[in-house]
Short mmCIF file of C-alpha atoms in Angstrom, two decimals:
data_model
loop_
_atom_site.label_atom_id
_atom_site.label_comp_id
_atom_site.label_asym_id
_atom_site.label_seq_id
_atom_site.Cartn_x
_atom_site.Cartn_y
_atom_site.Cartn_z
CA MET A 12 0.18 -0.04 -0.06
CA THR A 13 1.28 3.63 -0.91
CA LYS A 14 0.45 5.42 2.05
CA VAL A 15 -1.19 9.27 0.76
CA ALA A 16 0.50 12.09 1.15
CA ASN A 17 -1.66 14.36 1.45
CA VAL A 18 -4.58 14.86 3.04
CA ALA A 19 -7.68 17.77 2.96
CA SER A 20 -11.11 17.75 4.00
CA VAL A 21 -12.93 20.81 2.78
CA ARG A 22 -17.43 20.76 4.38
CA GLY A 23 -16.64 16.93 5.45
CA PHE A 24 -15.51 15.92 1.75
CA ILE A 25 -11.86 14.23 1.33
CA PHE A 26 -9.81 15.65 -0.78
CA ALA A 27 -6.08 12.74 -0.73
CA SER A 28 -2.44 13.07 -2.73
CA LEU A 29 -0.57 10.14 -3.64
CA SER A 30 2.45 13.40 -4.33
CA LYS A 31 3.53 15.02 -2.05
CA ASP A 32 4.31 18.20 -3.90
CA VAL A 33 0.52 19.56 -4.46
CA PRO A 34 -0.49 22.72 -3.73
CA THR A 35 -2.93 23.33 -1.02
CA ILE A 36 -6.76 23.04 -1.49
CA GLU A 37 -7.25 25.84 -0.86
CA GLU A 38 -5.46 26.77 -3.88
CA PHE A 39 -5.70 23.91 -6.66
CA LEU A 40 -10.19 24.22 -6.09
CA GLY A 41 -10.39 27.95 -6.20
CA ASP A 42 -13.41 29.72 -6.45
CA SER A 43 -15.09 26.21 -7.08
CA ILE A 44 -14.70 25.86 -3.95
CA ARG A 45 -17.26 28.25 -3.07
CA THR A 46 -20.28 24.99 -4.81
CA ILE A 47 -18.40 22.56 -2.56
CA ASN A 48 -19.27 25.36 1.12
CA ASN A 49 -22.73 26.51 -1.10
CA VAL A 50 -24.16 22.76 -0.61
CA ALA A 51 -23.02 22.26 2.49
CA ASP A 52 -24.38 26.39 3.22
CA ARG A 53 -27.79 25.49 2.03
CA ALA A 54 -28.50 22.67 4.99
CA PRO A 55 -29.62 25.24 8.13
CA GLU A 56 -27.68 22.76 10.40
CA GLY A 57 -25.26 23.12 8.03
CA GLU A 58 -23.95 20.44 6.84
CA ILE A 59 -25.21 17.68 4.90
CA GLU A 60 -25.58 13.65 4.90
CA ILE A 61 -24.27 11.04 2.34
CA VAL A 62 -28.15 9.33 1.29
CA GLY A 63 -28.38 5.74 0.53
CA LYS A 64 -25.30 4.06 -1.70
CA PRO A 65 -23.67 5.62 -5.20
CA PHE A 66 -26.41 4.85 -8.50
CA ARG A 67 -23.43 3.00 -10.66
CA TYR A 68 -23.70 3.41 -14.07
CA GLU A 69 -22.25 1.79 -17.00
CA HIS A 70 -21.62 3.68 -19.72
CA ASP A 71 -19.13 2.34 -23.02
CA SER A 72 -16.70 5.67 -23.72
CA ASN A 73 -13.57 8.13 -22.21
CA TRP A 74 -14.47 9.69 -19.57
CA LYS A 75 -13.11 12.72 -20.55
CA MET A 76 -16.66 12.42 -22.33
CA PHE A 77 -18.48 13.12 -19.71
CA ILE A 78 -16.82 15.44 -17.82
CA GLU A 79 -16.45 18.01 -21.28
CA ASN A 80 -20.30 16.77 -21.44
CA LEU A 81 -20.65 18.34 -17.56
CA ASN A 82 -19.77 22.38 -19.31
CA ASP A 83 -20.71 21.63 -22.52
CA THR A 84 -24.29 24.36 -23.17
CA MET A 85 -25.17 23.52 -27.14
CA HIS A 86 -25.38 19.86 -26.64
CA PRO A 87 -28.99 20.49 -24.05
CA MET A 88 -31.66 22.19 -27.15
CA VAL A 89 -30.45 18.53 -29.66
CA THR A 90 -29.55 15.75 -28.03
CA HIS A 91 -32.99 16.32 -25.80
CA ALA A 92 -34.23 17.66 -28.03
CA SER A 93 -37.08 14.67 -28.67
CA VAL A 94 -37.18 15.06 -24.38
CA GLY A 95 -38.14 18.09 -25.25
CA LYS A 96 -40.51 18.11 -27.73
CA ALA A 97 -42.27 14.97 -25.44
CA ALA A 98 -43.00 17.36 -23.03
CA ARG A 99 -44.10 20.43 -25.10
CA SER A 100 -46.71 17.47 -27.43
CA PHE A 101 -47.86 16.43 -23.94
CA LEU A 102 -48.82 20.23 -22.43
CA ALA A 103 -50.19 21.19 -25.90
CA ASP A 104 -52.92 17.88 -25.40
CA GLN A 105 -53.47 19.20 -21.19
CA PRO A 106 -56.51 20.81 -20.46
CA GLU A 107 -54.98 25.31 -19.26
CA GLY A 108 -54.57 26.02 -16.08
CA THR A 109 -53.78 22.16 -15.09
CA LYS A 110 -51.34 22.10 -12.14
CA TYR A 111 -48.64 20.31 -12.65
CA PRO A 112 -45.29 18.29 -10.07
CA GLY A 113 -42.26 18.91 -9.72
CA GLU A 114 -41.18 16.50 -12.60
CA ALA A 115 -42.42 18.83 -15.24
CA GLU A 116 -40.00 21.77 -13.18
CA ILE A 117 -37.21 19.34 -14.20
CA ILE A 118 -38.66 17.87 -17.47
CA PHE A 119 -39.41 21.32 -18.84
CA PRO A 120 -36.16 23.29 -19.04
CA PHE A 121 -34.12 21.03 -21.05
CA GLY A 122 -36.23 22.75 -24.02
CA SER A 123 -34.10 25.89 -23.60
CA SER A 124 -33.27 28.14 -26.35
CA TYR A 125 -28.76 29.33 -26.59
CA LYS A 126 -29.52 32.12 -25.06
CA PHE A 127 -30.77 30.89 -22.48
CA PHE A 128 -27.87 28.99 -22.25
CA ASP A 129 -25.17 32.12 -23.23
CA ASP A 130 -26.79 33.88 -20.26
CA MET A 131 -26.07 31.89 -17.97
CA LYS A 132 -21.84 32.33 -19.13
CA VAL A 133 -19.16 29.59 -18.20
CA THR A 134 -16.25 29.96 -15.69
CA ALA A 135 -13.14 28.40 -16.16
CA LEU A 136 -10.29 27.92 -13.97
CA ASN A 137 -7.45 27.50 -12.98
CA TYR A 138 -6.53 23.17 -13.39
CA GLY A 139 -8.76 22.73 -15.41
CA HIS A 140 -11.87 23.45 -13.31
CA SER A 141 -14.69 25.60 -14.22
CA TYR A 142 -18.88 26.35 -14.11
CA VAL A 143 -22.34 26.88 -15.38
CA GLY A 144 -24.54 28.94 -14.14
CA GLY A 145 -23.70 30.67 -11.22
CA GLU A 146 -26.36 33.73 -10.78
CA SER A 147 -28.98 31.77 -12.59
CA SER A 148 -28.98 28.46 -14.02
CA ILE A 149 -31.53 25.79 -15.01
CA HIS A 150 -32.85 25.16 -11.32
CA THR A 151 -33.27 28.84 -10.99
CA ALA A 152 -37.31 28.44 -11.05
CA TYR A 153 -37.60 25.78 -9.50
CA SER A 154 -40.39 26.44 -6.07
CA ASP A 155 -39.82 27.50 -2.74
CA ILE A 156 -40.46 24.87 -1.10
CA PRO A 157 -42.83 24.96 2.08
CA ASP A 158 -41.12 25.24 5.73
CA TYR A 159 -37.06 25.97 4.04
CA ILE A 160 -36.95 29.26 3.76
CA GLU A 161 -38.29 29.22 7.02
CA ALA A 162 -35.71 27.08 8.64
CA MET A 163 -32.63 28.59 6.61
CA ASN A 164 -34.01 32.22 7.91
CA ALA A 165 -34.54 30.90 11.56
CA ALA A 166 -30.98 29.60 10.80
CA TYR A 167 -28.66 32.39 9.35
CA GLY A 168 -30.87 34.82 9.40
CA THR A 169 -32.39 36.54 6.08
CA GLU A 170 -30.26 38.43 4.66
CA ARG A 171 -26.97 35.56 5.08
CA THR A 172 -30.08 33.62 3.45
CA ASN A 173 -30.19 35.98 0.60
CA GLU A 174 -26.68 35.75 0.04
CA VAL A 175 -27.25 31.78 0.42
CA PHE A 176 -29.49 31.29 -2.10
CA SER A 177 -28.22 33.88 -4.23
CA GLN A 178 -25.49 32.03 -5.26
CA ASN A 179 -27.02 28.73 -8.26
CA ARG A 180 -24.39 27.25 -10.36
CA HIS A 181 -25.50 24.61 -12.84
CA ASN A 182 -22.91 21.66 -12.74
CA THR A 183 -19.77 22.80 -10.69
CA ILE A 184 -16.97 20.36 -12.69
CA ILE A 185 -13.33 19.38 -10.36
CA TYR A 186 -10.67 18.14 -13.03
CA PRO A 187 -10.91 15.94 -13.52
CA SER A 188 -12.23 13.68 -10.33
CA PHE A 189 -16.34 14.98 -10.30
CA THR A 190 -19.39 17.27 -10.44
CA ILE A 191 -21.00 18.31 -8.13
CA LYS A 192 -24.66 21.27 -8.09
CA ASP A 193 -25.41 23.57 -4.64
CA ALA A 194 -28.59 23.66 -5.36
CA VAL A 195 -29.68 19.95 -6.17
CA GLN A 196 -26.94 17.73 -3.85
CA CYS A 197 -25.52 15.23 -5.86
CA MET A 198 -22.81 14.43 -7.18
CA ARG A 199 -21.44 12.31 -9.45
CA VAL A 200 -18.06 11.36 -9.49
CA VAL A 201 -15.93 9.65 -12.39
CA ARG A 202 -14.27 6.69 -12.14
CA PRO A 203 -12.51 5.86 -15.02
CA ILE A 204 -12.50 1.30 -15.68
CA SER A 205 -10.48 1.11 -19.08
CA VAL A 206 -10.17 4.08 -22.47
CA ASP A 207 -14.05 3.10 -23.94
CA LYS A 208 -15.27 2.68 -20.09
CA THR A 209 -16.56 4.73 -17.39
CA ILE A 210 -18.65 3.93 -14.96
CA ILE A 211 -19.98 6.87 -13.33
CA GLU A 212 -21.40 7.00 -9.13
CA THR A 213 -24.11 9.79 -8.05
CA TRP A 214 -24.14 10.51 -4.32
CA HIS A 215 -27.09 12.05 -2.73
CA PHE A 216 -26.90 14.28 0.02
CA LYS A 217 -29.11 15.48 2.53
CA LEU A 218 -30.09 18.81 3.95
CA LYS A 219 -29.01 18.34 7.93
CA GLY A 220 -32.31 20.30 9.60
CA ALA A 221 -34.60 21.60 6.29
CA PRO A 222 -37.76 19.60 5.08
CA ILE A 223 -38.13 16.18 4.41
CA GLU A 224 -38.94 18.10 0.50
CA MET A 225 -35.70 19.03 -0.35
CA LEU A 226 -34.26 15.40 -0.26
CA LYS A 227 -37.14 14.19 -2.24
CA ARG A 228 -36.04 16.64 -4.96
CA THR A 229 -33.04 15.81 -5.12
CA ILE A 230 -33.57 12.66 -5.20
CA MET A 231 -36.20 13.74 -8.45
CA TYR A 232 -33.47 15.70 -9.80
CA SER A 233 -31.60 12.65 -9.96
CA ARG A 234 -33.98 10.07 -11.52
CA LEU A 235 -34.85 11.90 -14.17
CA ILE A 236 -31.50 13.02 -15.06
CA ASN A 237 -28.89 10.68 -13.90
CA SER A 238 -30.82 7.35 -13.95
CA ASN A 239 -29.72 5.30 -17.08
CA ALA A 240 -33.23 4.74 -17.54
CA SER A 241 -33.94 8.40 -17.45
CA MET A 242 -34.87 9.79 -20.71
CA VAL A 243 -32.03 11.87 -21.17
CA GLY A 244 -28.82 9.79 -19.95
CA PRO A 245 -29.68 7.15 -22.82
CA ASP A 246 -29.38 10.15 -25.28
CA ASP A 247 -26.26 11.61 -23.85
CA TRP A 248 -24.52 8.38 -23.36
CA ASP A 249 -24.90 7.11 -26.81
CA CYS A 250 -23.84 10.68 -28.44
CA TYR A 251 -20.54 10.03 -26.34
CA LYS A 252 -20.50 6.50 -27.76
CA ARG A 253 -19.55 7.45 -31.04
CA MET A 254 -18.57 10.56 -30.85
CA HIS A 255 -15.45 8.23 -29.01
CA GLU A 256 -16.20 6.40 -32.40
CA GLY A 257 -15.72 9.09 -34.55
CA LEU A 258 -12.31 9.76 -32.86
CA ARG A 259 -10.58 6.01 -33.80
CA SER A 260 -10.69 7.03 -37.83
CA THR A 261 -8.04 9.48 -38.81
CA ALA A 262 -9.62 11.55 -40.85
CA THR A 263 -9.19 14.53 -39.09
CA GLU A 264 -6.44 15.41 -36.61
CA TRP A 265 -8.39 18.20 -34.77
CA VAL A 266 -11.67 18.10 -32.99
CA ASP A 267 -12.70 22.53 -33.40
CA MET A 268 -13.00 23.41 -29.43
CA ARG A 269 -12.75 27.36 -30.39
CA ARG A 270 -16.42 28.42 -29.68
CA GLY A 271 -15.93 31.72 -28.23
CA LEU A 272 -11.36 31.22 -29.00
CA GLY A 273 -10.02 34.62 -28.51
CA GLU A 274 -13.46 36.79 -27.60
CA ASP A 275 -13.15 39.14 -24.52
CA THR A 276 -13.93 37.82 -21.16
CA VAL A 277 -14.07 38.25 -17.99
CA PRO A 278 -11.37 37.02 -15.23
CA VAL A 279 -13.09 35.92 -11.59
CA GLN A 280 -12.06 36.29 -8.38
CA MET A 281 -9.25 33.05 -6.97
CA GLY A 282 -7.41 33.19 -10.57
CA GLY A 283 -9.92 31.73 -13.90
CA GLU A 284 -11.96 33.45 -16.57
CA ARG A 285 -15.43 34.12 -17.43
CA SER A 286 -17.75 33.61 -21.01
CA PHE A 287 -20.98 33.21 -21.87
CA GLY A 288 -22.08 30.31 -21.31
CA THR A 289 -21.81 28.30 -24.82
CA SER A 290 -18.80 29.09 -25.39
CA ASP A 291 -16.46 26.00 -25.19
CA LEU A 292 -13.22 27.69 -23.06
CA SER A 293 -14.81 25.10 -20.20
CA PHE A 294 -13.01 22.16 -22.51
CA ARG A 295 -10.37 24.57 -23.99
CA ASN A 296 -9.15 24.67 -19.82
CA GLN A 297 -9.16 20.74 -18.84
CA TYR A 298 -6.41 20.38 -22.45
CA LYS A 299 -4.18 22.66 -20.93
CA ALA A 300 -5.10 20.87 -17.05
CA TRP A 301 -4.62 17.53 -18.15
CA ALA A 302 -1.50 18.11 -21.41
CA ASN A 303 0.08 19.39 -17.76
CA TYR A 304 -0.37 16.47 -15.53
CA LEU A 305 1.27 14.54 -18.89
CA LYS A 306 3.69 16.59 -18.75
CA GLN A 307 3.84 16.36 -15.20
CA GLY A 308 4.22 12.03 -15.77
CA GLY A 309 1.32 12.16 -13.76
CA LYS A 310 3.47 13.31 -10.53
CA MET B 9 -62.52 -10.94 -10.11
CA THR B 10 -63.89 -12.41 -7.48
CA ASN B 11 -66.30 -14.92 -7.85
CA THR B 12 -69.39 -16.03 -5.73
CA ASN B 13 -67.57 -17.61 -2.41
CA ASN B 14 -65.24 -14.49 -3.27
CA GLU B 15 -62.20 -16.07 -4.00
CA ILE B 16 -59.52 -13.38 -5.63
CA ASP B 17 -59.58 -14.88 -9.32
CA ILE B 18 -55.85 -16.30 -10.22
CA ARG B 19 -56.67 -17.12 -13.57
CA GLY B 20 -57.92 -13.70 -14.33
CA ILE B 21 -55.14 -12.35 -12.50
CA GLU B 22 -52.18 -13.70 -14.90
CA ASP B 23 -54.26 -13.31 -18.10
CA PHE B 24 -54.10 -9.46 -17.02
CA LEU B 25 -50.19 -9.58 -15.87
CA TYR B 26 -49.60 -11.70 -19.49
CA LEU B 27 -51.43 -8.90 -21.29
CA GLU B 28 -49.45 -6.32 -19.65
CA ALA B 29 -45.89 -8.48 -19.89
CA GLN B 30 -47.54 -8.50 -24.08
CA LEU B 31 -48.21 -4.63 -24.92
CA LEU B 32 -44.41 -4.10 -23.30
CA ASP B 33 -43.33 -7.00 -25.74
CA ASP B 34 -44.99 -5.26 -28.82
CA VAL B 35 -44.02 -1.44 -27.23
CA LYS B 36 -47.51 0.06 -27.51
CA LEU B 37 -47.46 2.44 -24.48
CA MET B 38 -50.21 3.59 -25.20
CA GLU B 39 -52.12 1.01 -24.93
CA TRP B 40 -49.48 -0.24 -21.45
CA MET B 41 -50.11 3.34 -19.90
CA GLU B 42 -54.55 2.54 -19.58
CA LEU B 43 -53.66 -0.49 -17.40
CA TYR B 44 -52.17 1.77 -15.06
CA ASP B 45 -54.91 2.64 -12.15
CA ALA B 46 -55.32 7.91 -12.65
CA GLU B 47 -52.66 7.90 -9.37
CA GLY B 48 -50.52 4.29 -10.56
CA LYS B 49 -47.39 4.13 -9.97
CA TYR B 50 -43.91 2.13 -11.69
CA TRP B 51 -41.60 1.23 -9.34
CA MET B 52 -38.14 0.07 -10.41
CA PRO B 53 -35.87 0.28 -6.67
CA SER B 54 -31.99 0.38 -7.22
CA SER B 55 -31.66 -1.53 -3.89
CA LEU B 56 -34.14 -4.82 -2.59
CA GLU B 57 -34.13 -3.40 0.43
CA GLN B 58 -35.74 0.07 -0.43
CA THR B 59 -38.69 1.16 1.15
CA CYS B 60 -39.49 4.99 0.32
CA ALA B 61 -39.27 5.57 -3.96
CA GLU B 62 -39.03 9.51 -2.81
CA THR B 63 -36.46 9.90 -0.61
CA GLU B 64 -33.67 6.30 -2.28
CA ILE B 65 -32.86 6.69 -5.55
CA SER B 66 -34.14 4.51 -8.18
CA ILE B 67 -34.04 3.51 -11.96
CA LEU B 68 -37.37 3.98 -12.47
CA TYR B 69 -39.78 5.82 -10.22
CA GLU B 70 -42.12 7.32 -12.98
CA SER B 71 -46.46 8.41 -13.09
CA LYS B 72 -49.04 8.59 -15.09
CA LEU B 73 -47.34 12.08 -16.20
CA LEU B 74 -43.43 10.88 -17.05
CA MET B 75 -45.01 7.38 -18.20
CA ASP B 76 -47.21 9.84 -21.61
CA VAL B 77 -43.70 11.66 -21.81
CA ARG B 78 -41.99 8.71 -22.37
CA ARG B 79 -44.18 7.24 -24.90
CA ARG B 80 -44.14 10.63 -26.73
CA ASN B 81 -40.54 10.23 -26.93
CA PHE B 82 -40.56 6.81 -27.29
CA GLY B 83 -37.95 5.77 -30.98
CA HIS B 84 -38.01 9.83 -31.54
CA LYS B 85 -36.65 10.43 -34.13
CA LEU B 86 -34.23 13.33 -32.78
CA SER B 87 -32.98 10.86 -29.94
CA ALA B 88 -29.38 9.77 -30.62
CA SER B 89 -30.55 6.36 -28.15
CA MET B 90 -34.11 5.60 -29.83
CA GLU B 91 -32.21 4.83 -33.71
CA TYR B 92 -32.07 1.75 -32.25
CA ALA B 93 -34.74 -1.40 -32.88
CA ILE B 94 -36.01 -2.44 -29.22
CA ARG B 95 -37.85 -5.78 -29.21
CA GLY B 96 -38.60 -6.83 -25.84
CA CYS B 97 -39.82 -10.98 -24.11
CA ARG B 98 -41.30 -11.23 -21.36
CA ILE B 99 -41.53 -13.97 -19.10
CA ILE B 100 -43.63 -14.76 -15.65
CA GLY B 101 -44.53 -17.10 -13.28
CA ASN B 102 -44.70 -18.28 -10.44
CA VAL B 103 -47.88 -16.59 -10.11
CA ARG B 104 -48.76 -15.91 -6.60
CA LEU B 105 -50.96 -13.89 -3.66
CA SER B 106 -48.70 -12.08 -0.97
CA LYS B 107 -48.74 -13.27 1.93
CA GLU B 108 -49.37 -9.64 3.16
CA GLN B 109 -51.85 -7.73 1.79
CA PRO B 110 -51.71 -4.20 1.80
CA ASP B 111 -55.79 -2.98 2.23
CA ALA B 112 -58.40 -4.80 1.34
CA SER B 113 -58.97 -2.16 -1.72
CA LEU B 114 -55.86 -3.58 -3.30
CA ILE B 115 -54.94 -7.24 -4.75
CA ARG B 116 -50.90 -7.33 -4.34
CA VAL B 117 -49.70 -11.00 -6.40
CA LEU B 118 -46.49 -12.17 -6.43
CA SER B 119 -44.84 -12.64 -9.92
CA ASN B 120 -41.07 -13.79 -10.88
CA PHE B 121 -39.83 -12.61 -14.83
CA HIS B 122 -37.13 -12.97 -17.31
CA ALA B 123 -36.64 -10.48 -19.88
CA HIS B 124 -34.36 -10.30 -22.91
CA LEU B 125 -34.82 -6.86 -24.30
CA PHE B 126 -32.40 -6.89 -27.64
CA TYR B 127 -30.78 -3.43 -27.67
CA ARG B 128 -27.68 -2.55 -30.41
CA ASP B 129 -27.02 -5.67 -31.51
CA GLU B 130 -27.01 -7.03 -27.63
CA VAL B 131 -29.14 -9.62 -26.13
CA THR B 132 -29.18 -8.80 -22.21
CA LEU B 133 -31.39 -11.10 -19.62
CA PHE B 134 -33.20 -8.54 -16.59
CA ALA B 135 -34.75 -11.06 -14.40
CA GLY B 136 -36.12 -10.46 -10.38
CA LYS B 137 -39.98 -9.97 -9.44
CA TYR B 138 -42.49 -8.66 -9.71
CA THR B 139 -45.11 -7.39 -7.55
CA HIS B 140 -48.46 -5.77 -8.44
CA ASP B 141 -50.58 -3.93 -6.46
CA LEU B 142 -54.30 -4.25 -8.81
CA LYS B 143 -57.44 -3.18 -8.17
CA ILE B 144 -60.86 -3.48 -9.41
CA VAL B 145 -61.93 -0.66 -10.91
CA GLY B 146 -65.76 -1.05 -13.40
CA GLY B 147 -65.50 -5.13 -13.66
CA THR B 148 -61.33 -4.70 -14.55
CA TYR B 149 -58.10 -5.15 -12.78
CA LYS B 150 -56.32 -1.15 -12.90
CA ILE B 151 -52.36 -0.53 -11.39
CA VAL B 152 -51.63 0.90 -8.29
CA GLN B 153 -48.30 -0.15 -8.24
CA LYS B 154 -45.32 -2.21 -10.22
CA ARG B 155 -43.15 -3.24 -8.30
CA VAL B 156 -40.07 -3.82 -10.33
CA ASP B 157 -37.62 -5.67 -8.09
CA LEU B 158 -34.50 -6.87 -10.58
CA ILE B 159 -31.96 -9.26 -9.10
CA ASN B 160 -29.20 -6.47 -10.04
CA ALA B 161 -30.67 -4.18 -8.50
CA ASP B 162 -27.60 -2.25 -6.67
CA GLY B 163 -25.17 -3.10 -9.75
CA VAL B 164 -23.94 -1.74 -11.85
CA GLN B 165 -26.80 -0.38 -15.14
CA ARG B 166 -26.42 0.16 -18.22
CA ASN B 167 -29.08 2.12 -20.43
CA LEU B 168 -32.60 0.96 -19.99
CA LEU B 169 -35.35 2.45 -23.00
CA ILE B 170 -38.33 1.17 -21.18
CA TYR B 171 -39.88 -0.51 -19.01
CA ILE B 172 -38.66 -4.19 -18.04
#
């Protein structure tokens, strides 16, 4: 057994490195630490708890396909177009004024426009991390859950509570290991098995001190999005697989990731830059980090 | 249905389960949905011990709203995963009444199943236990809940495009 050279903990998430020569956890995570903090800050008791075992979904493609997809805002309206259309066709057949359950809130934003995603912005950080959203995301329009806001206000006061809720990131990628959401309490860990086999593990969290409805929403979200039987997962799966097969071809030398290249970006606190949501900024940022790791020889 | 002695018609229930399996084999999702009560649920847990669909992750837990969206999405020409033929062959056996009946208005029926699904050049065998909670409405059965316990519920999962 190799001794772990470095261990650090952030709100109960334990990070370990086999290498002695690594940056501090604060330097490594940069602004992405605010996503992890925000997940826990959303609990009236300031802590989260793991619920159940992770859900495991096998993909026949390289792990990079999944990681890139999580901040790819050009894909939902194409890859998930059929789900958006099926949902709209369902809605059109319902009587006016029909009230919909929570599932509808989760599925319907998948038909959102390019502008909607552009306005969410993408932020690329050091070491390959990134996130989409910030002040708004596809989760912003979710309805309030009774008693939750009250429990938060009682715990932190209105000002601090509003500050916690003002952060709303879609997916934060902690490169290359996992992705996490703040507004919905789940996390997806990337387990590369071989060059063309990846298992995605989804972990779910309960906000301590929050009404059980918050956990129910997280579980519902995850079932509709992260399950192998969801209406979105298999479409992503198929695109990853096709891209992976396409990359075996020698017909083209390059994969184009120039969208937004050379356009103005805004610097962000703790190191990083922000661009319009559909920019390829996060992909370029990932490959920059990956190239650095390769140069270091995996040390 | 029940006969004059109020005994449960297990043969009639078997026929109903076979009909449900047949509609899924033939991918007739509209007709399949109609076998469910308005509040009916299809539930495939992610562990055999799972007791709650709402506070623990499931592979599937679908209301009629989701069944309806899913049927409209099924085979959609804009869906990459739906470009392949999906064929199924379900065999149901060991049909019996559950010793534990949840509620006087419901009939809980247990059965075992093997389901072969063909998708993306692969045939996959799914096996497990069905628990159907049925009620009798207007002389016919309606499914209040169908729970599908796969023997590999907590194993690593691959794409599942249709109800088992």
